[in-house]
Short mmCIF file of C-alpha atoms and ligand atoms in Angstrom, two decimals:
data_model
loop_
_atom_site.label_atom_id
_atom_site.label_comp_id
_atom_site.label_asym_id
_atom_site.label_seq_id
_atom_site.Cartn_x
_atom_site.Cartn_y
_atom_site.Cartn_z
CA UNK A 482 -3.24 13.87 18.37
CA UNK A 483 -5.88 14.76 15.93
CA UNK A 484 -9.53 12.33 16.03
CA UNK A 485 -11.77 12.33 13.46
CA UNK A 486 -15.74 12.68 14.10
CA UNK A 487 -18.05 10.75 12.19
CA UNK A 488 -22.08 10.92 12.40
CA UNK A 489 -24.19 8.27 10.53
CA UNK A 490 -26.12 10.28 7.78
CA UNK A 491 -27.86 8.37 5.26
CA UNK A 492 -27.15 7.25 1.80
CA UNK A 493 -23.89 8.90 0.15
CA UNK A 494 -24.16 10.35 -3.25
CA UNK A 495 -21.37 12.07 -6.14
CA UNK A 496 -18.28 11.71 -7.22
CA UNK A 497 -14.78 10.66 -4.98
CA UNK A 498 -11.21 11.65 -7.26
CA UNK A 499 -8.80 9.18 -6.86
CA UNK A 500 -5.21 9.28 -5.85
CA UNK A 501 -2.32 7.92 -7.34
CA UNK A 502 -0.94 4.81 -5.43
CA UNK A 503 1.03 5.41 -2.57
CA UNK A 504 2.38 1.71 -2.84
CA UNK A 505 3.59 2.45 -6.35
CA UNK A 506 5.09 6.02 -5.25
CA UNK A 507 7.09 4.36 -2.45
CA UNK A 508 8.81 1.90 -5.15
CA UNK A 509 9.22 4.76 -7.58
CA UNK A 510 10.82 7.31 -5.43
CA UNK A 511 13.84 4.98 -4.63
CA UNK A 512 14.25 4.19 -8.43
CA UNK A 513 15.94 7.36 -8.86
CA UNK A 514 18.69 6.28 -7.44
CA UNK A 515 19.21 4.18 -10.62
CA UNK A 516 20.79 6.80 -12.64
CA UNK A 517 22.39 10.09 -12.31
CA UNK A 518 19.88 11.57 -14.08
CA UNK A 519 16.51 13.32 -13.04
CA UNK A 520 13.70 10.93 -12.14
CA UNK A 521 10.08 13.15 -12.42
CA UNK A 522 6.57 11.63 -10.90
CA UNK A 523 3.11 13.03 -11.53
CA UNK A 524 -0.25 12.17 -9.98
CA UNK A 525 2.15 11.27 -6.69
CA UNK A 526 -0.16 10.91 -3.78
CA UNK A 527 0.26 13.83 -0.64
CA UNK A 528 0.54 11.45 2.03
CA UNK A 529 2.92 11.62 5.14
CA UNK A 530 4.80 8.44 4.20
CA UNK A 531 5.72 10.12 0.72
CA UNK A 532 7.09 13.07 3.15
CA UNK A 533 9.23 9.98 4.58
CA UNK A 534 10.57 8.75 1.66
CA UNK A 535 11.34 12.09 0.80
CA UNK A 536 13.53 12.22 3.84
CA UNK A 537 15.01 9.35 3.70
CA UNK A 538 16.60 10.08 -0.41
CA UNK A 539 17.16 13.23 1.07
CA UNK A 540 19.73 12.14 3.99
CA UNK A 541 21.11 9.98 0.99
CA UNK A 542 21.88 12.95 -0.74
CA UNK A 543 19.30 12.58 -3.44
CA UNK A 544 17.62 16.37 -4.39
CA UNK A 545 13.92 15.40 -4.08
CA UNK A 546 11.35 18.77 -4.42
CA UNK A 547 7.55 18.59 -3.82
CA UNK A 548 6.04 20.47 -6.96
CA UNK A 549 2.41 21.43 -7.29
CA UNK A 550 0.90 20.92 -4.16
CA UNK A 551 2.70 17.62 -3.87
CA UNK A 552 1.45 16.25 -6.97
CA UNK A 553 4.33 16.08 -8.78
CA UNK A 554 7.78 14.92 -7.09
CA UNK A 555 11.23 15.85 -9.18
CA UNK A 556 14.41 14.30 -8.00
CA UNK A 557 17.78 13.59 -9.00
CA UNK A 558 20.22 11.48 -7.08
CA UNK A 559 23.09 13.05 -9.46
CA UNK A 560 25.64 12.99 -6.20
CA UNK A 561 24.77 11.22 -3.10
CA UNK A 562 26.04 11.77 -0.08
CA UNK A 563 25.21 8.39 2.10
CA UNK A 564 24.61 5.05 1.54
CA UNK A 565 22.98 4.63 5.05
CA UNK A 566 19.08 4.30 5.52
CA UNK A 567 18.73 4.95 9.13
CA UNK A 568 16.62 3.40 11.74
CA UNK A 569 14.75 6.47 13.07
CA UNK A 570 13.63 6.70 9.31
CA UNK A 571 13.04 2.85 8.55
CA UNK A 572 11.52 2.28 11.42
CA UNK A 573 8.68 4.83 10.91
CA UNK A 574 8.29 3.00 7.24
CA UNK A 575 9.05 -0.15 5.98
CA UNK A 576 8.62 0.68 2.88
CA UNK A 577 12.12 3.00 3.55
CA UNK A 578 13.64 -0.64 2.96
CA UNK A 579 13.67 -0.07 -0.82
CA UNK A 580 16.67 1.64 -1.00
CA UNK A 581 18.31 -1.53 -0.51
CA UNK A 582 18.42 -2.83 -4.18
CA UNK A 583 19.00 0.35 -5.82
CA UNK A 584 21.39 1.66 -3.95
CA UNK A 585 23.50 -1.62 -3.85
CA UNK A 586 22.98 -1.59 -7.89
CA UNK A 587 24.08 1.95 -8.06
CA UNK A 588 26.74 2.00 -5.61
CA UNK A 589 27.94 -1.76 -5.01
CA UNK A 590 27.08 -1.05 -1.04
CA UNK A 591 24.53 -0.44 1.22
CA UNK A 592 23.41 -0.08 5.03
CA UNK A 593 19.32 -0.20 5.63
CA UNK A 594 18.10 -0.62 9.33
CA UNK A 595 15.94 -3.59 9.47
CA UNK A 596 12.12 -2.14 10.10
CA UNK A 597 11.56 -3.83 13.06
CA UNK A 598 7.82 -5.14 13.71
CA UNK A 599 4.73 -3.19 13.36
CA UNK A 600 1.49 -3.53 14.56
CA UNK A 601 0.41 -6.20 11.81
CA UNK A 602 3.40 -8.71 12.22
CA UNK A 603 6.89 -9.01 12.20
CA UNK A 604 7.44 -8.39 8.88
CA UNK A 605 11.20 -9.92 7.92
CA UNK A 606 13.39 -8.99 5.41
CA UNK A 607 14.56 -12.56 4.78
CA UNK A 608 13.25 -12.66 0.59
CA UNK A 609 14.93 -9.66 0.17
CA UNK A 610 18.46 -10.78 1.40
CA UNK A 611 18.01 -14.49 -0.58
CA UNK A 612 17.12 -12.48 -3.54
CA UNK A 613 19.65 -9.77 -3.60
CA UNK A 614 22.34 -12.63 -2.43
CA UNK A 615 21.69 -14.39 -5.48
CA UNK A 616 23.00 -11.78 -7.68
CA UNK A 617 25.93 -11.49 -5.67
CA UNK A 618 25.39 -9.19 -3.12
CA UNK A 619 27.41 -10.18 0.35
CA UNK A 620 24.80 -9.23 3.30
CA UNK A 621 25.31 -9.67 6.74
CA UNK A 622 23.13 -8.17 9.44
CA UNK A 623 25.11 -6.58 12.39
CA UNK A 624 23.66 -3.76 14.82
CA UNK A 625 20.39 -4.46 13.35
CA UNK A 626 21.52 -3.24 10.20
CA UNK A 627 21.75 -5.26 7.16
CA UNK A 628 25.16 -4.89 5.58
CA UNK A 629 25.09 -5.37 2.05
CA UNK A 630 28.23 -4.93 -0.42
CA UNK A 631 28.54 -5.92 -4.18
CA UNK A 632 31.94 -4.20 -4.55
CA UNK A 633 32.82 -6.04 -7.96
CA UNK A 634 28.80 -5.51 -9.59
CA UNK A 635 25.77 -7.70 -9.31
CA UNK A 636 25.34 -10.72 -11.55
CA UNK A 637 22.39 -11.52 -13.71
CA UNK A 638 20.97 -15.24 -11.89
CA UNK A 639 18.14 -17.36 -11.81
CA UNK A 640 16.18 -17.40 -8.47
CA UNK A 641 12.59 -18.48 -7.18
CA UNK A 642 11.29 -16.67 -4.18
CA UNK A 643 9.70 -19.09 -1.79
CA UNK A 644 6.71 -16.44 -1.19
CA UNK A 645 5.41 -13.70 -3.68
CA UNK A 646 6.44 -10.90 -1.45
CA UNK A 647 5.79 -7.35 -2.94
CA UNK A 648 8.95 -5.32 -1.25
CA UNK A 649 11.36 -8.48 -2.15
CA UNK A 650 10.02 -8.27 -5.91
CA UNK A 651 10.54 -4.45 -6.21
CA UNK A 652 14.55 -4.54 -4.27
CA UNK A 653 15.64 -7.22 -6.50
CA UNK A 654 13.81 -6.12 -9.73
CA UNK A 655 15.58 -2.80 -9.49
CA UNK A 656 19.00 -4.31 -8.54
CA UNK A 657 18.94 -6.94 -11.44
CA UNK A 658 18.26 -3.73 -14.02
CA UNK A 659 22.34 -2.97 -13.49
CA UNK A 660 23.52 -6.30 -12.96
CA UNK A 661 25.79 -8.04 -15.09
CA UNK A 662 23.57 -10.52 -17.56
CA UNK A 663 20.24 -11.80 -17.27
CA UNK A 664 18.18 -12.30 -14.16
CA UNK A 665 14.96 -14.28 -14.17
CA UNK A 666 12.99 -13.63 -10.66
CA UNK A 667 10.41 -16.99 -10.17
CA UNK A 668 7.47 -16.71 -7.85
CA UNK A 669 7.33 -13.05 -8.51
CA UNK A 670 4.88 -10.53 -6.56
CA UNK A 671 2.36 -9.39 -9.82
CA UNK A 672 0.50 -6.42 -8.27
CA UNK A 673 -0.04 -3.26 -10.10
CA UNK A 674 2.51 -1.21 -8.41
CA UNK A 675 5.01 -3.68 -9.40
CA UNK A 676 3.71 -3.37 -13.07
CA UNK A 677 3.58 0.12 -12.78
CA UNK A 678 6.95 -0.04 -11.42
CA UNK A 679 8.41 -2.12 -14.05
CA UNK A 680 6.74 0.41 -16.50
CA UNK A 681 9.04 3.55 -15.38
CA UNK A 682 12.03 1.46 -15.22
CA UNK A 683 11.78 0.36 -19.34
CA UNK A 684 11.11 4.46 -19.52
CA UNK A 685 14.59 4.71 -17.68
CA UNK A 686 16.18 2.22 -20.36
CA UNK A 687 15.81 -0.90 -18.41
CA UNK A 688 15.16 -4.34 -20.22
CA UNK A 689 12.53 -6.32 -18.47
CA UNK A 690 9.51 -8.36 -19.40
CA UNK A 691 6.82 -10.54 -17.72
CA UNK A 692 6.04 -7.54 -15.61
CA UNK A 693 2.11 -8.88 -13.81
CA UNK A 694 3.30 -12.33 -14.32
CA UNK A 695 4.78 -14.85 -11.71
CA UNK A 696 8.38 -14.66 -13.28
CA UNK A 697 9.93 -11.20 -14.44
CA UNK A 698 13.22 -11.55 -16.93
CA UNK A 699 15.36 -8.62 -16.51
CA UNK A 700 18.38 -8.09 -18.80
CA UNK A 701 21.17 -5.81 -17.16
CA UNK A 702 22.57 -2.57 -18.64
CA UNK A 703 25.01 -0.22 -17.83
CA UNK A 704 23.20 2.91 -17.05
CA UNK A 705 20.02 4.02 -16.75
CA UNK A 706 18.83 7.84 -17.81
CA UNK A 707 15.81 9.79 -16.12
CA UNK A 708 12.25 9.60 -17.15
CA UNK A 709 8.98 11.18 -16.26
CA UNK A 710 6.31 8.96 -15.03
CA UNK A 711 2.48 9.23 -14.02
CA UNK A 712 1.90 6.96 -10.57
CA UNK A 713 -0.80 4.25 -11.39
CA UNK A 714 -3.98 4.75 -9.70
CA UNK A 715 -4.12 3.66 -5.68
CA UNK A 716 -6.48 0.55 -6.23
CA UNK A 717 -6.09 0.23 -2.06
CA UNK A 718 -7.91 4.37 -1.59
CA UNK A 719 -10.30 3.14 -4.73
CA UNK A 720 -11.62 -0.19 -2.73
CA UNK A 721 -12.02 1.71 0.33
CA UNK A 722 -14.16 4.10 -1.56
CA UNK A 723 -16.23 1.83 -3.14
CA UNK A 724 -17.19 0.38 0.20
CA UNK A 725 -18.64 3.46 1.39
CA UNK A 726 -22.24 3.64 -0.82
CA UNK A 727 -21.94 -0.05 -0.20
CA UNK A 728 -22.04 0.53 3.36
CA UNK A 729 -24.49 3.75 3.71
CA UNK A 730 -26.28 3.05 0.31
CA UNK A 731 -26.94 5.78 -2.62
CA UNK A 732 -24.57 6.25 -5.54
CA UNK A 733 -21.20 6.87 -6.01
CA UNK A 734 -18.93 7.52 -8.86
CA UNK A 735 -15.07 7.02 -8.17
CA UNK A 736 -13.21 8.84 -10.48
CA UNK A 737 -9.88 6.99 -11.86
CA UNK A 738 -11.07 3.63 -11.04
CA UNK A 739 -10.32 1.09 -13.58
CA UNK A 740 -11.86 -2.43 -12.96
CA UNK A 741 -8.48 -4.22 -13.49
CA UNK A 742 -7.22 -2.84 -10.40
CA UNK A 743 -9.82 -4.52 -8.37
CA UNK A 744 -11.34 -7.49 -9.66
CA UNK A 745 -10.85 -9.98 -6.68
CA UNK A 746 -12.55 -7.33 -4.91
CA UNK A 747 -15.37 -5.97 -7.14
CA UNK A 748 -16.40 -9.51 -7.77
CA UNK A 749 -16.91 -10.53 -3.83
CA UNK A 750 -18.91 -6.89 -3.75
CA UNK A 751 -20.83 -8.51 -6.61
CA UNK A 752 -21.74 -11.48 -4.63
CA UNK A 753 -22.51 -9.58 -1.41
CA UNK A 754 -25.38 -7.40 -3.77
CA UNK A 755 -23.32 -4.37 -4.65
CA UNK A 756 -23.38 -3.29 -8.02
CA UNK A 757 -20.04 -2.30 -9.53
CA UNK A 758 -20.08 -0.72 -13.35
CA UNK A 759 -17.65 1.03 -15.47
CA UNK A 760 -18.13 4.38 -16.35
CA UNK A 761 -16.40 6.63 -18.67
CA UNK A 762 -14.54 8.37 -15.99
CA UNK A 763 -13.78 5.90 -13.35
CA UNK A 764 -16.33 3.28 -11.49
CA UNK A 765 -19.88 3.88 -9.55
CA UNK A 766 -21.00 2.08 -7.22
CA UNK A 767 -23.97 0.91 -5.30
CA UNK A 768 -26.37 -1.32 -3.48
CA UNK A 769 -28.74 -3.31 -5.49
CA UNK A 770 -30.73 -3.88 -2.60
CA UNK A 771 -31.79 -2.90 1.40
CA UNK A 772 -28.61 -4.79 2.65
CA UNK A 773 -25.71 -6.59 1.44
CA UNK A 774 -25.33 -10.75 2.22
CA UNK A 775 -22.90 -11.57 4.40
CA UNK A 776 -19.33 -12.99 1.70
CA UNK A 777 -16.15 -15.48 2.54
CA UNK A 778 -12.97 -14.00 1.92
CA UNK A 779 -10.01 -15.05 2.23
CA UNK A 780 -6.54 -12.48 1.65
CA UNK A 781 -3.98 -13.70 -1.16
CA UNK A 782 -1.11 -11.99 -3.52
CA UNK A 783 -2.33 -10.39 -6.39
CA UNK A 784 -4.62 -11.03 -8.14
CA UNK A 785 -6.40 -12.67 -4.93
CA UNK A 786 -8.53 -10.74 -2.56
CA UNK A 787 -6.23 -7.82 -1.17
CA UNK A 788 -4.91 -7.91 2.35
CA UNK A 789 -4.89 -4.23 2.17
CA UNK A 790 -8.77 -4.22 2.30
CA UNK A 791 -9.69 -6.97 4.76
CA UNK A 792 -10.20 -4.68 7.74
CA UNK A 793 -12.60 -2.57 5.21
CA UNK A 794 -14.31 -5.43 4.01
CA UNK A 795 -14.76 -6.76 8.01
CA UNK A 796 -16.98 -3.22 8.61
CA UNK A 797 -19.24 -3.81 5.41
CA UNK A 798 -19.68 -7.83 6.56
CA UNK A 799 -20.75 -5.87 10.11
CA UNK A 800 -23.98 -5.27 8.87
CA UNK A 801 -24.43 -7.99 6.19
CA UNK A 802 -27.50 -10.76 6.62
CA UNK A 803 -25.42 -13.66 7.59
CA UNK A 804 -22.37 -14.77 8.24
CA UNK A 805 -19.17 -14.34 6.91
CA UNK A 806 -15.74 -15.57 7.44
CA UNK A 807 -12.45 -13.66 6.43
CA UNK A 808 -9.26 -15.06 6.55
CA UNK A 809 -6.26 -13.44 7.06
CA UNK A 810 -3.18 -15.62 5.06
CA UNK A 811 -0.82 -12.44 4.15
CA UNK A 812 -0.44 -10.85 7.96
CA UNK A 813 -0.27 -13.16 11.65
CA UNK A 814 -1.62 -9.55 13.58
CA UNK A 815 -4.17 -7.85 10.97
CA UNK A 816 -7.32 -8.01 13.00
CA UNK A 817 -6.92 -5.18 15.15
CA UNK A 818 -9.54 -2.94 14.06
CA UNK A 819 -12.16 -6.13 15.48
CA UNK A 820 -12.32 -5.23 19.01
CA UNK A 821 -13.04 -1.51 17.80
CA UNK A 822 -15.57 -2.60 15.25
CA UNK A 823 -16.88 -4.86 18.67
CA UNK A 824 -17.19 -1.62 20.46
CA UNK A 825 -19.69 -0.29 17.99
CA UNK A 826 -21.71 -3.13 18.51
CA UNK A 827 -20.60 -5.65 15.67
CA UNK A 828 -20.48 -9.41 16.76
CA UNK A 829 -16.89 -10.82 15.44
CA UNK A 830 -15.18 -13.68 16.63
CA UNK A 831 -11.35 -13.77 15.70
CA UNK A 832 -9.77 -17.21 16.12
CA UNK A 833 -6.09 -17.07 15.05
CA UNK A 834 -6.15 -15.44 11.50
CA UNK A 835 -9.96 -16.22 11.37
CA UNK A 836 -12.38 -13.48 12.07
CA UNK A 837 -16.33 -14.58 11.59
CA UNK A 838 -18.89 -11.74 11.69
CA UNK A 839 -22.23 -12.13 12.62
CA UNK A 840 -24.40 -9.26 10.52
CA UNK A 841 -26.25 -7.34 12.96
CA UNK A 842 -28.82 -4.90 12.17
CA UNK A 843 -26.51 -1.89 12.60
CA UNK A 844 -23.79 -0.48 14.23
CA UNK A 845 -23.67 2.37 16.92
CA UNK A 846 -21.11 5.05 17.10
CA UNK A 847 -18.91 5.06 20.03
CA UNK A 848 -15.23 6.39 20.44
CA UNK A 849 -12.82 4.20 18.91
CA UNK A 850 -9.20 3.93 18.24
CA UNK A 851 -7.11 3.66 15.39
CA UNK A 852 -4.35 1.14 15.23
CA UNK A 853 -2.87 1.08 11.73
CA UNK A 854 -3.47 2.39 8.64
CA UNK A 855 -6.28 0.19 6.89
CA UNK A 856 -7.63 -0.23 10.54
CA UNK A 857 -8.28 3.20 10.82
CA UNK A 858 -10.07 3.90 7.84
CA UNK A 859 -12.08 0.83 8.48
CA UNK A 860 -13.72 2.35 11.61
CA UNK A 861 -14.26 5.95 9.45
CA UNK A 862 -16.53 3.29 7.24
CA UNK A 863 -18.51 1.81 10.09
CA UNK A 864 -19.09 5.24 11.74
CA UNK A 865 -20.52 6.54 8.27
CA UNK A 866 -23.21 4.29 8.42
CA UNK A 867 -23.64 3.82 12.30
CA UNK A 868 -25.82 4.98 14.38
CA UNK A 869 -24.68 8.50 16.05
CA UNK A 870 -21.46 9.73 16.20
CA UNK A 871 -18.11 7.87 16.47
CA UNK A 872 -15.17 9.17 17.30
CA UNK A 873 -11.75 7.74 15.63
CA UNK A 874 -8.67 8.61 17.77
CA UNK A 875 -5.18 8.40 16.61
CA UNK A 876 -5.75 9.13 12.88
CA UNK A 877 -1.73 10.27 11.87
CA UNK A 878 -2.03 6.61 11.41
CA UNK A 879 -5.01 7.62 8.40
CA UNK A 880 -2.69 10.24 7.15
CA UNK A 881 -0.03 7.84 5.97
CA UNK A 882 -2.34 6.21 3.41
CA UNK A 883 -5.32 8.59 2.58
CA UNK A 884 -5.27 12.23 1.43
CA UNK A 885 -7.97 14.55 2.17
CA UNK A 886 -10.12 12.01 3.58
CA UNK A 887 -12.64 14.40 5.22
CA UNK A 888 -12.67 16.46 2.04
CA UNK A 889 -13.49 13.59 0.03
CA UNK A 890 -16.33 12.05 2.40
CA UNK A 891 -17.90 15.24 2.53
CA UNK A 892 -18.14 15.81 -0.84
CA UNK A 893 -21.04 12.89 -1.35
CA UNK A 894 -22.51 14.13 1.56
CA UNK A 895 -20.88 12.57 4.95
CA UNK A 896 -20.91 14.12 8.06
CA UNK A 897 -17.49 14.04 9.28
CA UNK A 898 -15.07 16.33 10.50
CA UNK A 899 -11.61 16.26 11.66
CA UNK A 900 -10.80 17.65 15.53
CA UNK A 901 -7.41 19.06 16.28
CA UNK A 902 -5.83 17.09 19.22
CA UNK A 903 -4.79 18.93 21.98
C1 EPZ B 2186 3.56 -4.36 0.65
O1 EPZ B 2186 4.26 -4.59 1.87
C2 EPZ B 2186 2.64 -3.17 0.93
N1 EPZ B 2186 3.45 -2.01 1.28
C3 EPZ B 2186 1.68 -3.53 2.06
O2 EPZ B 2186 0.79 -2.42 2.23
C4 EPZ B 2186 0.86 -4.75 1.64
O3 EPZ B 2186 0.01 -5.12 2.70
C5 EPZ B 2186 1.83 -5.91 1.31
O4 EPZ B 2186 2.75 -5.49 0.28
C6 EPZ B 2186 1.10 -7.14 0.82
O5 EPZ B 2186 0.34 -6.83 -0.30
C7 EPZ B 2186 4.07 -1.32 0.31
O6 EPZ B 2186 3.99 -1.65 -0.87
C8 EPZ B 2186 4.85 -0.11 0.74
P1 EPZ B 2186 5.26 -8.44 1.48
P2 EPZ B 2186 5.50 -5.63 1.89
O7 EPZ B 2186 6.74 -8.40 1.42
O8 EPZ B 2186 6.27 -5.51 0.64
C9 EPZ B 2186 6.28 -11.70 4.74
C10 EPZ B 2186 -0.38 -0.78 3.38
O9 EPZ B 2186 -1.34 -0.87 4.15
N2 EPZ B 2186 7.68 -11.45 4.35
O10 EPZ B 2186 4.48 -8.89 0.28
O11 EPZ B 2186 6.20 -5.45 3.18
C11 EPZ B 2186 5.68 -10.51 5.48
O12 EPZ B 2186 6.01 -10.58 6.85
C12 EPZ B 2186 0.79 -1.72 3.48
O13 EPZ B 2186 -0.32 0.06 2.43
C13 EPZ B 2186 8.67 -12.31 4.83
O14 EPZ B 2186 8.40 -13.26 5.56
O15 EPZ B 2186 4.71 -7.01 1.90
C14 EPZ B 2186 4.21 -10.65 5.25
O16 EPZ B 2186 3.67 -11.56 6.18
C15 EPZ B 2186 0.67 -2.63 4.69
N3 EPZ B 2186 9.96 -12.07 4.48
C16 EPZ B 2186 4.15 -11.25 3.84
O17 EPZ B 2186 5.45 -11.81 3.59
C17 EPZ B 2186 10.31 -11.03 3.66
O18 EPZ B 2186 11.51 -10.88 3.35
C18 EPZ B 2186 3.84 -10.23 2.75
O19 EPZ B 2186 4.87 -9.29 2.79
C19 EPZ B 2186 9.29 -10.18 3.19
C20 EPZ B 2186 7.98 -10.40 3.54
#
């Protein structure tokens, strides 16, 4: 297994490009199995959990080709084969899970392993089966498979999640686009990958509105035709990015960042004493003074603080003056990269889904390990401003989420490199 190298080297300076949103690109890719017709992304992401997807449509039957370095995905799902998502797939990638809807729109049946847990919690699919049952959909879970069958269509219906969940909101949004009459999903996830997601689905020919708000009104057609669509920025990649002049100081531009995509976020940086402006070509970043203040935060749906960049925000607290106290209200299990961050010499106390860091001084490199995928690039943070040289072990677990991450943290002057495991 491959480690990365870090070595704390002073302030960071120039530009970081981008990607587009690999939680957006995992929603889109299943959407083509909406309609017979070809389904074409740009500005997809080239991460291993997009090589996943594109596994999983493939055992389905679904043509999926990589085109420009990965940048552009074309599929068609003209004549699938299977309507099984199996569990060496799913269980690699949750996100495999959103075949579910589609494919019982499309098809009127479906078999999807259930995940199984992860690393940050065991992650149910219970939303997604009230959802999809309230448009009609007979599930029953047997083998640890959910078996779901519409055989006579879905139906248009009313029906209020009891949690925003992200995954739930994307299966049942794309099921209701084929159901019979009008659906009107209450409670509703509103991140941008679910507006962006929304966004390619009108392009398909699907009615829907409210799209970003808590309820989503989707009127059912009969067919849906291809598109062409450009994946929304990763705001997940662009917050981890803006951490890093935060945490080494200098100046750094990151190119495709919009401030919509990251308010919660950008305004806690605010308070801790980064500066965060818009520029014409994205957002730059950096420190208005010697060291940031320690900030609260506390992880909520959308538009809240981002669960997805807790475990970054924990190694930029490391080092703040004071104390600060992040709570954890999305995930039970998403403090794992503490102990590591411990190991470098950062003084966290996690209580539950409580973690309170003490700022120290700073941190020293030491060999750490990586344990899931915001974890990991977490502890390539701390090393970049640490003292000496960390070593991050186990980074396939970085590879799922961030491209070129070694290219891009060179390129404003870290010193990092990536070591082939044995
Ligand atoms: C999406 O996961 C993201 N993944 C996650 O990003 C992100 O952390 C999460 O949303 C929250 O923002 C993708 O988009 C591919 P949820 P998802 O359903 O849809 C519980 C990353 O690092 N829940 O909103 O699985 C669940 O256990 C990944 O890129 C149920 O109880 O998240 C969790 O505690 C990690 N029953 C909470 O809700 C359900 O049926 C939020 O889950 C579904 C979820």
């Amino acid at each position: 297994m491959d480690s990365i190298l870090v070595t704390g080297n002073g302030p960071l300076n120039g530009q970081i490009p981008i990607a587009g949103a690999k939680n957006a690109c995992l929603t889109l890719m299943p959407a083509t199995l909406l309609s017979e017709e070809p389904l074409t992304l740009t500005n997809a992401p080239r991460l291993s959990d997009i090589k996943t997807m594109t596994a999983l449509l493939q055992s389905l039957g679904a043509e999926v080709s990589a085109l420009q370095d990965g940048q552009v995905i074309a599929m068609s799902s003209h004549s699938l084969t299977s309507h099984v998502a199996d569990y060496d797939i799913v269980r690699k990638m949750r996100a495999s899970n959103l075949v579910l809807g589609p494919l019982l729109a499309r098809f009127g049946q479906a078999v999807v392993s259930l995940p199984g847990g992860c690393a940050i919690g065991a992650r149910p699919m219970d939303l997604h089966v009230e959802g999809l049952e309230a448009l009609g959909a007979e599930i029953e879970l047997k083998d640890g498979y959910l078996h779901a069958k519409a055989l006579g269509g879905l139906k248009g219906a009313v029906h209020e999640m009891r949690f925003a969940s992200v995954g739930a909101t994307e299966n049942i949004v794309m099921a209701a686009t084929l159901a019979k009459g009008t659906t009107v999903l209450k409670n509703a996830a509103r991140e941008p990958e679910i507006v962006d997601l929304v966004e390619c689905l009108r392009k398909m020919g699907a009615q829907i509105s409210g799209e970003g708000s808590p309820t989503i009104e989707i009127q059912g057609v009969d067919r849906l035709h291809g598109a062409t669509h450009q994946v929304v920025t990763d705001r997940i990649e662009l917050g981890t990015y803006m951490l890093a002049p935060a945490m080494c100081g200098g100046e750094v531009e990151l190119l495709g960042g919009r401030m919509s995509l990251v308010e919660a976020f950008a305004a806690k940086l605010d308070a801790a004493g980064v500066s965060v402006s818009e520029t014409q070509s994205g957002l730059k970043v950096s420190r208005k003074n010697g060291r940031v203040s320690a900030v609260d935060v506390v992880t909520e749906p959308f538009p809240g603080f981002p669960t997805d960049l807790q475990a970054q925000m924990m190694a930029l607290m490391c080092t703040a003056d004071g104390v600060s106290v992040l709570e954890e209200r999305i995930f039970e299990n998403r403090f794992m990269h503490a102990p590591e961050l411990v190991r470098m010499g950062a003084n966290i106390e996690v209580h539950g889904g409580t973690a309170t860091v003490t700022g120290v001084e700073r941190l020293k490199g030491a060999p750490v390990m990586a344990t899931d995928l915001r974890a990991s690039v977490s502890l390539i943070l701390a090393g970049l401003a640490a003292e000496g040289e960390t070593t991050v072990s186990r980074v396939y677990h970085l590879d799922r989420g961030y491209e070129h991450v070694v290219r891009k943290l060179e390129g404003v002057g870290a010193k990092i490199e990536r070591i082939k495991g044995q």
